[in-house]
Coordinates of C-alpha atoms and ligand atoms in Angstrom, one line a residue:
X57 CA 74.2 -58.4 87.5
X58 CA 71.2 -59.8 89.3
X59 CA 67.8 -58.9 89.5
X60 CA 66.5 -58.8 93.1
X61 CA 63.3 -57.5 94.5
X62 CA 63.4 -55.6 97.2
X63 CA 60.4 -55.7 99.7
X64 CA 59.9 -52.9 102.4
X65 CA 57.4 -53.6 105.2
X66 CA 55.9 -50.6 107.6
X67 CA 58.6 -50.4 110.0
X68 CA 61.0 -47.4 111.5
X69 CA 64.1 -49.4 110.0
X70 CA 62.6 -48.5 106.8
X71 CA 65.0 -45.6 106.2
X72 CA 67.4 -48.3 106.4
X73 CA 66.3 -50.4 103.1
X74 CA 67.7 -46.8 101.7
X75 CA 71.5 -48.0 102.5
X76 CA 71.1 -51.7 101.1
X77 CA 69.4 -50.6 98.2
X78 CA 72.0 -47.8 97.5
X79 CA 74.7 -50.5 98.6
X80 CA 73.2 -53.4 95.8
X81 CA 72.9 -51.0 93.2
X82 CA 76.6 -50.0 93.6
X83 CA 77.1 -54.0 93.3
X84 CA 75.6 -53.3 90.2
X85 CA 72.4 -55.5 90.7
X86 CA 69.2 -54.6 89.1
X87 CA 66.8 -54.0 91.9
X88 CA 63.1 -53.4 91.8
X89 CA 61.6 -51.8 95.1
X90 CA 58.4 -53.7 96.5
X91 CA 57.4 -51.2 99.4
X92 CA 54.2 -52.4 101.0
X93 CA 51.9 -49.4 101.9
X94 CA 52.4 -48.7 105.3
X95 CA 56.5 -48.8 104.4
X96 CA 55.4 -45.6 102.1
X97 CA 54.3 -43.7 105.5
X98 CA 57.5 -43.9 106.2
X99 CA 60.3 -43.4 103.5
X100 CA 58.3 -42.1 100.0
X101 CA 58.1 -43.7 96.8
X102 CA 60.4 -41.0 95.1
X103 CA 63.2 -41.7 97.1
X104 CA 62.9 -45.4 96.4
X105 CA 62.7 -44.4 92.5
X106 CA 65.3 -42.2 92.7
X107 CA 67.9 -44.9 94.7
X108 CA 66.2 -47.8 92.2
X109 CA 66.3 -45.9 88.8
X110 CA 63.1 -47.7 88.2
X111 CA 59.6 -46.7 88.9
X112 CA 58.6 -48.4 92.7
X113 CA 55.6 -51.0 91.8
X114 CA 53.4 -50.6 94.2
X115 CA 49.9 -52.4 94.2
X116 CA 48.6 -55.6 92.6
X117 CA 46.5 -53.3 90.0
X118 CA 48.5 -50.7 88.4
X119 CA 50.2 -51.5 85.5
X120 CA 48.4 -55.0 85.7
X121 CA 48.8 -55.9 82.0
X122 CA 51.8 -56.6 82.5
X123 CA 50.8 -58.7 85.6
X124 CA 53.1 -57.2 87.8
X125 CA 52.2 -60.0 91.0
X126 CA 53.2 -63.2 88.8
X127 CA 56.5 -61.7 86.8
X128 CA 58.4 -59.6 89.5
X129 CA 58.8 -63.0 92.2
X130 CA 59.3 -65.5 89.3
X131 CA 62.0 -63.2 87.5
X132 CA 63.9 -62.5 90.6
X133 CA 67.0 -64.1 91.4
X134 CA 66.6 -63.1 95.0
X135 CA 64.1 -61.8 97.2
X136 CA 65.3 -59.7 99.9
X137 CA 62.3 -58.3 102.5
X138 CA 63.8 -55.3 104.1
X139 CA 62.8 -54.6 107.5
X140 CA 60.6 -57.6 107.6
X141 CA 57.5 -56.4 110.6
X142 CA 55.9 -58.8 112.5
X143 CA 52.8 -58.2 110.5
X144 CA 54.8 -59.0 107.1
X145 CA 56.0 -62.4 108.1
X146 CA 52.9 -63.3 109.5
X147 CA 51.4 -62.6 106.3
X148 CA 53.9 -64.0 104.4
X149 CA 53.9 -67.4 106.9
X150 CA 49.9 -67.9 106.3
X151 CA 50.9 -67.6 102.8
X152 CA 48.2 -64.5 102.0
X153 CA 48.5 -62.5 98.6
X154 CA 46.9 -59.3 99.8
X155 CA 49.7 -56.6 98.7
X156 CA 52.0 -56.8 95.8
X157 CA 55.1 -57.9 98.2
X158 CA 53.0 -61.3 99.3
X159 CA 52.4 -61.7 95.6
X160 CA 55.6 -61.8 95.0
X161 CA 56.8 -63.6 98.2
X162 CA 54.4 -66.5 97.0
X163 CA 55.4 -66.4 93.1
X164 CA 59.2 -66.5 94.1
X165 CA 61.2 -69.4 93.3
X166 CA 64.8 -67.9 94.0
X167 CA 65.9 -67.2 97.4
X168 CA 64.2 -65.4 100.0
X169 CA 66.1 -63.0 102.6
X170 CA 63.7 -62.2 105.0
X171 CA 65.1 -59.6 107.8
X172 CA 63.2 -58.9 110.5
X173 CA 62.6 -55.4 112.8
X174 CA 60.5 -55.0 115.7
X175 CA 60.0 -54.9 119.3
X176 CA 61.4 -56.7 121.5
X177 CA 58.0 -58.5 122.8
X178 CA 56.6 -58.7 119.1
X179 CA 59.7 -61.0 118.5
X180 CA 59.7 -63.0 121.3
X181 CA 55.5 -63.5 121.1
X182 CA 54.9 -67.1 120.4
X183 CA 53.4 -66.0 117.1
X184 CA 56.0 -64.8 115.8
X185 CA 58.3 -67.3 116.6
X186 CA 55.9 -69.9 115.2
X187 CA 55.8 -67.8 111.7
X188 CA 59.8 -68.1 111.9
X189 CA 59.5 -71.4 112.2
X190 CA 57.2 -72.1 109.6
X191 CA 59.1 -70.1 107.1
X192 CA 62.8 -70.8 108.0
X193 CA 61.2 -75.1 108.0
X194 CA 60.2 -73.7 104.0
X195 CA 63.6 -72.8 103.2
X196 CA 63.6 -69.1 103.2
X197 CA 66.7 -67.6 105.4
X198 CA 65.4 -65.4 108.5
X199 CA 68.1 -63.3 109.6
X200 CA 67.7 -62.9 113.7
X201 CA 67.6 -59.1 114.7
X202 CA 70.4 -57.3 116.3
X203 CA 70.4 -56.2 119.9
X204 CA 70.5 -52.8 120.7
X205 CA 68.3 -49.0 120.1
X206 CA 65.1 -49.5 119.0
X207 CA 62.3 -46.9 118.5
X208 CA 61.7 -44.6 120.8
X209 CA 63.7 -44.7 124.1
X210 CA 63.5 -48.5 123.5
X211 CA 66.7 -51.2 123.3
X212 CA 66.5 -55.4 123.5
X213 CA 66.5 -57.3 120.5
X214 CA 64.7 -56.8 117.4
X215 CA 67.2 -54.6 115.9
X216 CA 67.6 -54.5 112.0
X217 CA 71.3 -55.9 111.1
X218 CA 73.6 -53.3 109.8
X219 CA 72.7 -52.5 106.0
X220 CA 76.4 -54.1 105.2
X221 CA 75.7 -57.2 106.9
X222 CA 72.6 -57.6 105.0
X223 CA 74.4 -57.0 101.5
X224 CA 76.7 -59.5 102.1
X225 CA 74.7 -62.8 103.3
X226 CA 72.2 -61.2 100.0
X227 CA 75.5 -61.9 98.1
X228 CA 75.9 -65.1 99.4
X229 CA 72.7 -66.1 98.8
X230 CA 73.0 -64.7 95.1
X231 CA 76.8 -66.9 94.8
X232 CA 75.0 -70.2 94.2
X233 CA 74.8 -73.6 96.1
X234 CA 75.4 -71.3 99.6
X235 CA 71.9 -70.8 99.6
X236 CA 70.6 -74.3 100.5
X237 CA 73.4 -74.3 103.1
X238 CA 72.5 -70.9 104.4
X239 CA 68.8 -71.9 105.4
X240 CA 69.8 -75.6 106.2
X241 CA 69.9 -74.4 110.0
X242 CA 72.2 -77.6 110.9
X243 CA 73.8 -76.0 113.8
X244 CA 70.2 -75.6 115.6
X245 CA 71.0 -76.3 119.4
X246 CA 75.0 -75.9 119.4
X247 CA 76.9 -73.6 121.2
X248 CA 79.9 -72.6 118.9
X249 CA 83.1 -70.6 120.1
X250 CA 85.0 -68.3 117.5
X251 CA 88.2 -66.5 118.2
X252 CA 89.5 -64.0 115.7
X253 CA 91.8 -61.3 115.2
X254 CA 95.6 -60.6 116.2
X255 CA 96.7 -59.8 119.8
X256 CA 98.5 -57.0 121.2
X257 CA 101.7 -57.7 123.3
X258 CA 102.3 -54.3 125.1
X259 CA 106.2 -53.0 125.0
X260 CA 104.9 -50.1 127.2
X261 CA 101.6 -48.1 127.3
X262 CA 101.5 -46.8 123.9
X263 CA 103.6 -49.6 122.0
X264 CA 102.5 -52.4 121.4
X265 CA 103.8 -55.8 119.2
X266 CA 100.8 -56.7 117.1
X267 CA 100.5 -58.6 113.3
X268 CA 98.6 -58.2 110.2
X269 CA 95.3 -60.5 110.6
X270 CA 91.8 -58.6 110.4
X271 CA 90.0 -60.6 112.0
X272 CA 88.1 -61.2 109.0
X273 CA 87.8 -65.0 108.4
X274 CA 86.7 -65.6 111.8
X275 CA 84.5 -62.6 111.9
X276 CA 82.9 -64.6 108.5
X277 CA 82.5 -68.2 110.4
X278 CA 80.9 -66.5 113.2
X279 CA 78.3 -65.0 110.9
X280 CA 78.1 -67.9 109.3
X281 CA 77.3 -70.4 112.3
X282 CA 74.8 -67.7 113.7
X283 CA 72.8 -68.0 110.2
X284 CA 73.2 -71.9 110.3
X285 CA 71.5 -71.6 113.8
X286 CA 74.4 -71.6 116.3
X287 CA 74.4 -69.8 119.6
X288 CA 77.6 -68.0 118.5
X289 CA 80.3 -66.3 120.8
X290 CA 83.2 -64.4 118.8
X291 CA 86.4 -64.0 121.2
X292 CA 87.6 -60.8 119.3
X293 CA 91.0 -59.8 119.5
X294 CA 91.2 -55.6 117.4
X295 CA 89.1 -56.7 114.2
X296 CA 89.8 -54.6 111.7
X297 CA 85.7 -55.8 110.1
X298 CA 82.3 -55.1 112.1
X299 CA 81.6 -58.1 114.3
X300 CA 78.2 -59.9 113.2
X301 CA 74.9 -58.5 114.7
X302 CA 73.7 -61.5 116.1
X303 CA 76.8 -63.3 118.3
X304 CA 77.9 -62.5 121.7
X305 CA 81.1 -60.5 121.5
X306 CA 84.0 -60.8 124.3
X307 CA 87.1 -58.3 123.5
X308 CA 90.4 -59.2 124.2
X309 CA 93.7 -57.4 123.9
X310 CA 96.4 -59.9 124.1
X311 CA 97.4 -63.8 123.8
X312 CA 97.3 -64.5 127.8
X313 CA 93.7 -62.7 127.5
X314 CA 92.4 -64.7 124.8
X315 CA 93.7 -68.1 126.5
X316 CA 91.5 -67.1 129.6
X317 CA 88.4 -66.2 127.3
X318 CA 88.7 -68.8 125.4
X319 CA 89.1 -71.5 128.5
X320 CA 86.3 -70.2 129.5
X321 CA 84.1 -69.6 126.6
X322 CA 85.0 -73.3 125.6
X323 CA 83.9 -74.8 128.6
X324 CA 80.7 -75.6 127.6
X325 CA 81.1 -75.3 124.1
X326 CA 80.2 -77.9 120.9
X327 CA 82.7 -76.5 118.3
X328 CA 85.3 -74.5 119.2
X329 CA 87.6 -72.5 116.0
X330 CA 91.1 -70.8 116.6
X331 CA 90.8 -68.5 113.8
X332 CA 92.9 -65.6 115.6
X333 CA 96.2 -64.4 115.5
X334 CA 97.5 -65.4 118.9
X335 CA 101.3 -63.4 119.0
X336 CA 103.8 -66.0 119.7
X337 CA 106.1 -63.8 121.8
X338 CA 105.1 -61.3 124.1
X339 CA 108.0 -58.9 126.0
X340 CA 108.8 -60.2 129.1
X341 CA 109.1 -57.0 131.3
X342 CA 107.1 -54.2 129.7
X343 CA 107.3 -51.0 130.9
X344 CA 104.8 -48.8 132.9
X345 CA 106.0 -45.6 132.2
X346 CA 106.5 -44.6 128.5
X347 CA 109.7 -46.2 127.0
X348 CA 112.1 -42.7 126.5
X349 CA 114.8 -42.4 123.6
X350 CA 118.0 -42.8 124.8
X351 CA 120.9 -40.7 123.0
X352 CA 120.5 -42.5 119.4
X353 CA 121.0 -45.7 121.4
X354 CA 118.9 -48.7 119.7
X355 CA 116.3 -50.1 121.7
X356 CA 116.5 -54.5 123.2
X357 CA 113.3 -56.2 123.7
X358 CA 113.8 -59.0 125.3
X359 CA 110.5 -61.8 124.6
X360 CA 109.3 -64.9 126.1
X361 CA 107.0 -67.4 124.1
X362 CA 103.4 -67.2 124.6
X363 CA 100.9 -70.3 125.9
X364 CA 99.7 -72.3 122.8
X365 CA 96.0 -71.6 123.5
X366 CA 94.6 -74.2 120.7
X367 CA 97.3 -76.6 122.6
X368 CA 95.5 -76.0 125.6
X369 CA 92.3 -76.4 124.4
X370 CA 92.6 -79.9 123.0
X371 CA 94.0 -81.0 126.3
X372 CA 91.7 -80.1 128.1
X373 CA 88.4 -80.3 125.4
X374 CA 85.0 -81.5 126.8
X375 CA 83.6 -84.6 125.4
X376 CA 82.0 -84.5 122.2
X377 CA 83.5 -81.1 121.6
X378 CA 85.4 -80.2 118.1
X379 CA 87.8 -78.0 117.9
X380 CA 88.8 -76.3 114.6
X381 CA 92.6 -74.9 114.3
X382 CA 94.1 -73.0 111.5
X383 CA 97.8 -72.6 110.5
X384 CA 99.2 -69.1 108.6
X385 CA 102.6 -71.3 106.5
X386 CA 104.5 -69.6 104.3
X387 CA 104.6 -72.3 102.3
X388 CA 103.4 -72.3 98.3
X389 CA 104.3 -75.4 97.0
X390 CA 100.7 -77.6 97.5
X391 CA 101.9 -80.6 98.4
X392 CA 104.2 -79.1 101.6
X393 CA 101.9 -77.5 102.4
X394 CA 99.3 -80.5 102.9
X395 CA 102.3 -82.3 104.8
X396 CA 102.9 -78.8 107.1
X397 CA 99.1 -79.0 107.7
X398 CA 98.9 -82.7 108.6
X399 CA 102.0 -82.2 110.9
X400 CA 100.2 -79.0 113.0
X401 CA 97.4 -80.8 112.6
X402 CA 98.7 -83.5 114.9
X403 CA 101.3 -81.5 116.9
X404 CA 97.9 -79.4 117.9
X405 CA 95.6 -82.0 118.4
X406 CA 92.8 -80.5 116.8
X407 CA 90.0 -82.1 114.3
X408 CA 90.3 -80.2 111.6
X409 CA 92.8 -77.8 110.1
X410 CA 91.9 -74.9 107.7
X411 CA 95.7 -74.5 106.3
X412 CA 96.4 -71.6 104.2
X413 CA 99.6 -70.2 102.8
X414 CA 99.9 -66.9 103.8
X415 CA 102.9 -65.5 101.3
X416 CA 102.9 -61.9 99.6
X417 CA 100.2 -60.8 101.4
X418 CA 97.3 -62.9 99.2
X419 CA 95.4 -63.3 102.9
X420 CA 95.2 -60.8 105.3
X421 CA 92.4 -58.4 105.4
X422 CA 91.3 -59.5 101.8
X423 CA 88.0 -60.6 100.8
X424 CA 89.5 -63.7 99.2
X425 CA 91.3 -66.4 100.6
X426 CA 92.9 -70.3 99.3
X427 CA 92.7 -73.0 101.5
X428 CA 93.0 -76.7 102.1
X429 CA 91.0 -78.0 105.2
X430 CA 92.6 -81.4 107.2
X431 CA 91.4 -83.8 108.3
X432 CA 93.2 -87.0 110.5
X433 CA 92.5 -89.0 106.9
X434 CA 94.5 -85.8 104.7
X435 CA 93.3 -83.1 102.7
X436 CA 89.6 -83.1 102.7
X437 CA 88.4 -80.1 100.4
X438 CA 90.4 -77.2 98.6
X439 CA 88.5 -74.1 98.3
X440 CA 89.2 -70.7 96.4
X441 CA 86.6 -68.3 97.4
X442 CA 85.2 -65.2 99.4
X443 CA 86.1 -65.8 102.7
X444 CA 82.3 -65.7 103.5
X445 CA 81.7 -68.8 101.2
X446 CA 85.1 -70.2 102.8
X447 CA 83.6 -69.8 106.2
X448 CA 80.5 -72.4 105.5
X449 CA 83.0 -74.6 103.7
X450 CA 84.8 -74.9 106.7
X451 CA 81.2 -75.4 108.7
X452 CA 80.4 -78.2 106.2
X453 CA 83.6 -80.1 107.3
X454 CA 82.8 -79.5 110.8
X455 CA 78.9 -81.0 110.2
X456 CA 80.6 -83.7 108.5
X457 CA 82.8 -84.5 110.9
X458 CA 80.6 -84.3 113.8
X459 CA 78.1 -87.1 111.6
X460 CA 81.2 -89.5 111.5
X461 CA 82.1 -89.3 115.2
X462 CA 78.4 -90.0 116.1
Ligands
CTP799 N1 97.6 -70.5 118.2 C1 97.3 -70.5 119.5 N2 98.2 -69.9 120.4 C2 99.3 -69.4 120.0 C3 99.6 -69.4 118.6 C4 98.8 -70.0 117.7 O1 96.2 -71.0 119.9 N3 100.1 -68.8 120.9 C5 96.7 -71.1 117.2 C6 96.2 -70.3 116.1 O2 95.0 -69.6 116.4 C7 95.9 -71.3 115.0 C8 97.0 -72.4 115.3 O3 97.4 -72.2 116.6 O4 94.7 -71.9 115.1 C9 98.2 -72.3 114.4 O5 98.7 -71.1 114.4 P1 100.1 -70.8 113.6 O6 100.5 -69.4 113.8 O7 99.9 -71.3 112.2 O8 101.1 -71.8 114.3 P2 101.9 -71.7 115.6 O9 101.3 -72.5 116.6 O10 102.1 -70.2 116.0 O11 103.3 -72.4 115.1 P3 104.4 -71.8 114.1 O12 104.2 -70.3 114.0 O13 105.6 -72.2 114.8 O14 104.2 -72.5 112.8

């Protein structure tokens, strides 16, 4: 359990703090609701007790014995600002203590979530982006707004993330050493290219061949290079997991669609990761019209292999590019695998290799994952952890290896 302060600002997305604060109190965290007073205009103080289980502190002067503005920021093992108005971070960037929230926004030691909801033009106003600035350059992690309805008959960016979204970098904030990663913003200025997700080979229009990946590790290193400051574009192929708010989504259905995306996506990419589930095999004739039974007969597909789409992009790779493959082995002896993983590795061409040994199911679609990331030089870190935590792991190597090649 963790003890996290939630801070509401005067903005419509305020119903949404609602969600996150019913979603981190079902994580079992201890939260204490900071709402500013314009936030109580819009949701009121007994739904925010009621969600909490704890009376909603308010102002700097009630209850002040027990000095409220000093204890609630310094006991907090995360701070999590919930829609963050333009007004708030401005505040909070010209370090004021007029409300309880900038009390505690100035007493905090722990992490700071800041995510912001507005209008388009209040985001995009030089002010604004100078207050981001200043407090992303101070270490506190500013999510960047969704794209999509705003208030009113509005839509552009400015968007609070999904409620889920926002539990889940809070989590990874709350896991430990993440957090300095999280608001290191090393991928300021690249473009980075995700693919993830497993293709669709049609038999006819209703059947398809598919395979078991969610989508969800790549779905996790896009989110995670959009926090670390990447311009992020997820080639999805059917996720079974919400892509992240804040990256530029291209659908595909099956592996000869995903080569074209990603040919072109790559083209003026910096880092490039395979993370999907290209099918290996499509059929090699399907059928337009619906495939009929036939008398108890059985039913012959007949398949052709598919184009190696990480294959191709290596060949063809810009300069100064790095490309990121993975490889699914069934393989759970440690020390195979490593040698399977240099092998591909080579065979591929790519820079790095995220190997992981898919067997009995302990991968796909789980929150968890194993993995051992290559290198040219071998195995360069083993990790065993949330796929979210696996996902700026794998960024680290990438950082790294873009420092060496310099
Ligand atoms: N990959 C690809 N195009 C394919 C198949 C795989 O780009 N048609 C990519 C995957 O996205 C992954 C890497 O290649 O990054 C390795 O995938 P994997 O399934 O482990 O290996 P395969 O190349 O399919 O080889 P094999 O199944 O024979 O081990």
């Amino acid at each position: 359990m963790s003890r996290i302060v939630l801070g509401v600002s005067g903005g419509i997305a305020a119903y949404k703090a609602c969600e996150v604060l019913r979603q981190l109190r079902e994580d079992g965290h201890d939260v204490t609701v900071v709402p500013t007073e314009n936030a109580l205009r819009f949701v009121g103080e007994t739904t925010f007790a009621a969600l909490s289980g704890k009376p909603v502190a308010t102002d700097v002067f009630s209850g002040a014995a027990a000095i409220p503005h000093v204890r609630l920021g310094r006991e907090a093992d995360l701070v999590l600002v919930v829609p963050a108005t333009a007004d708030l971070i401005a505040r909070q960037a010209a370090g004021r203590a007029d409300d309880l929230l900038t009390n505690v926004l100035l007493t905090a030691t722990c992490p700071v979530l800041v995510c912001p909801a507005m209008h388009t033009e209040m985001w995009l106003h030089p002010a604004t982006t100078h207050n981001v600035e200043t407090l992303r350059s101070r270490g506190v992690v500013v999510l960047d707004p969704a794209s999509g309805r705003l208030a009113g008959a509005d839509s552009g960016v400015g968007r609070l993330p999904e409620p889920a979204e926002i539990v889940g970098i809070a989590q990874l904030l709350l896991d430990g050493d993440l957090s300095s990663r999280a608001s290191t913003r090393d991928l300021v200025g690249l473009s980075v290219v995700v693919s993830a997700g497993g293709t669709h080979e049609a038999i006819d229009p209703v059947r398809f061949l598919g395979n078991a990946s969610s989508g969800r590790m790549g779905v996790e290193i896009a989110r995670a290079a959009a926090l670390r400051g990447a311009r992020v574009t997820l080639v999805a192929a059917h996720l079974a997991v919400p892509a992240p708010s804040s990256v530029e989504v291209h659908t595909v259905v099956s592996t000869a669609d995903l080569a074209i995306a990603m040919e072109s996506a790559a083209a003026d990419a910096d880092v490039v990761v395979m993370a999907a589930a290209p099918a290996d095999f499509t059929p090699t004739s399907p059928s337009l019209a619906k495939v009929k039974k036939s008398g108890g007969l059985g039913l012959t597909l007949e398949l052709s292999q598919t184009t190696d789409v990480l294959a191709g992009l290596t060949r063809t790779r810009r300069e100064g590019q790095t490309i990121v493959g993975f490889a699914a082995e069934t393989i759970p002896d440690e020390a195979a695998l490593a040698d399977a993983g240099r092998a591909k590795l080579r065979s591929k061409g790519a820079d790095l290799l995220v190997v992981n040994d898919v067997s009995d199911h302990k991968v796909f679609g789980m929150a968890d994952t194993i993995v051992m990331i290559v290198d040219a030089a071998g195995v360069r870190d083993r990790v065993a952890a949330s796929k979210a935590v696996v996902a700026h792991r794998i960024l680290d190597a990438v950082v790294d290896h873009r420092a060496l090649a310099t």
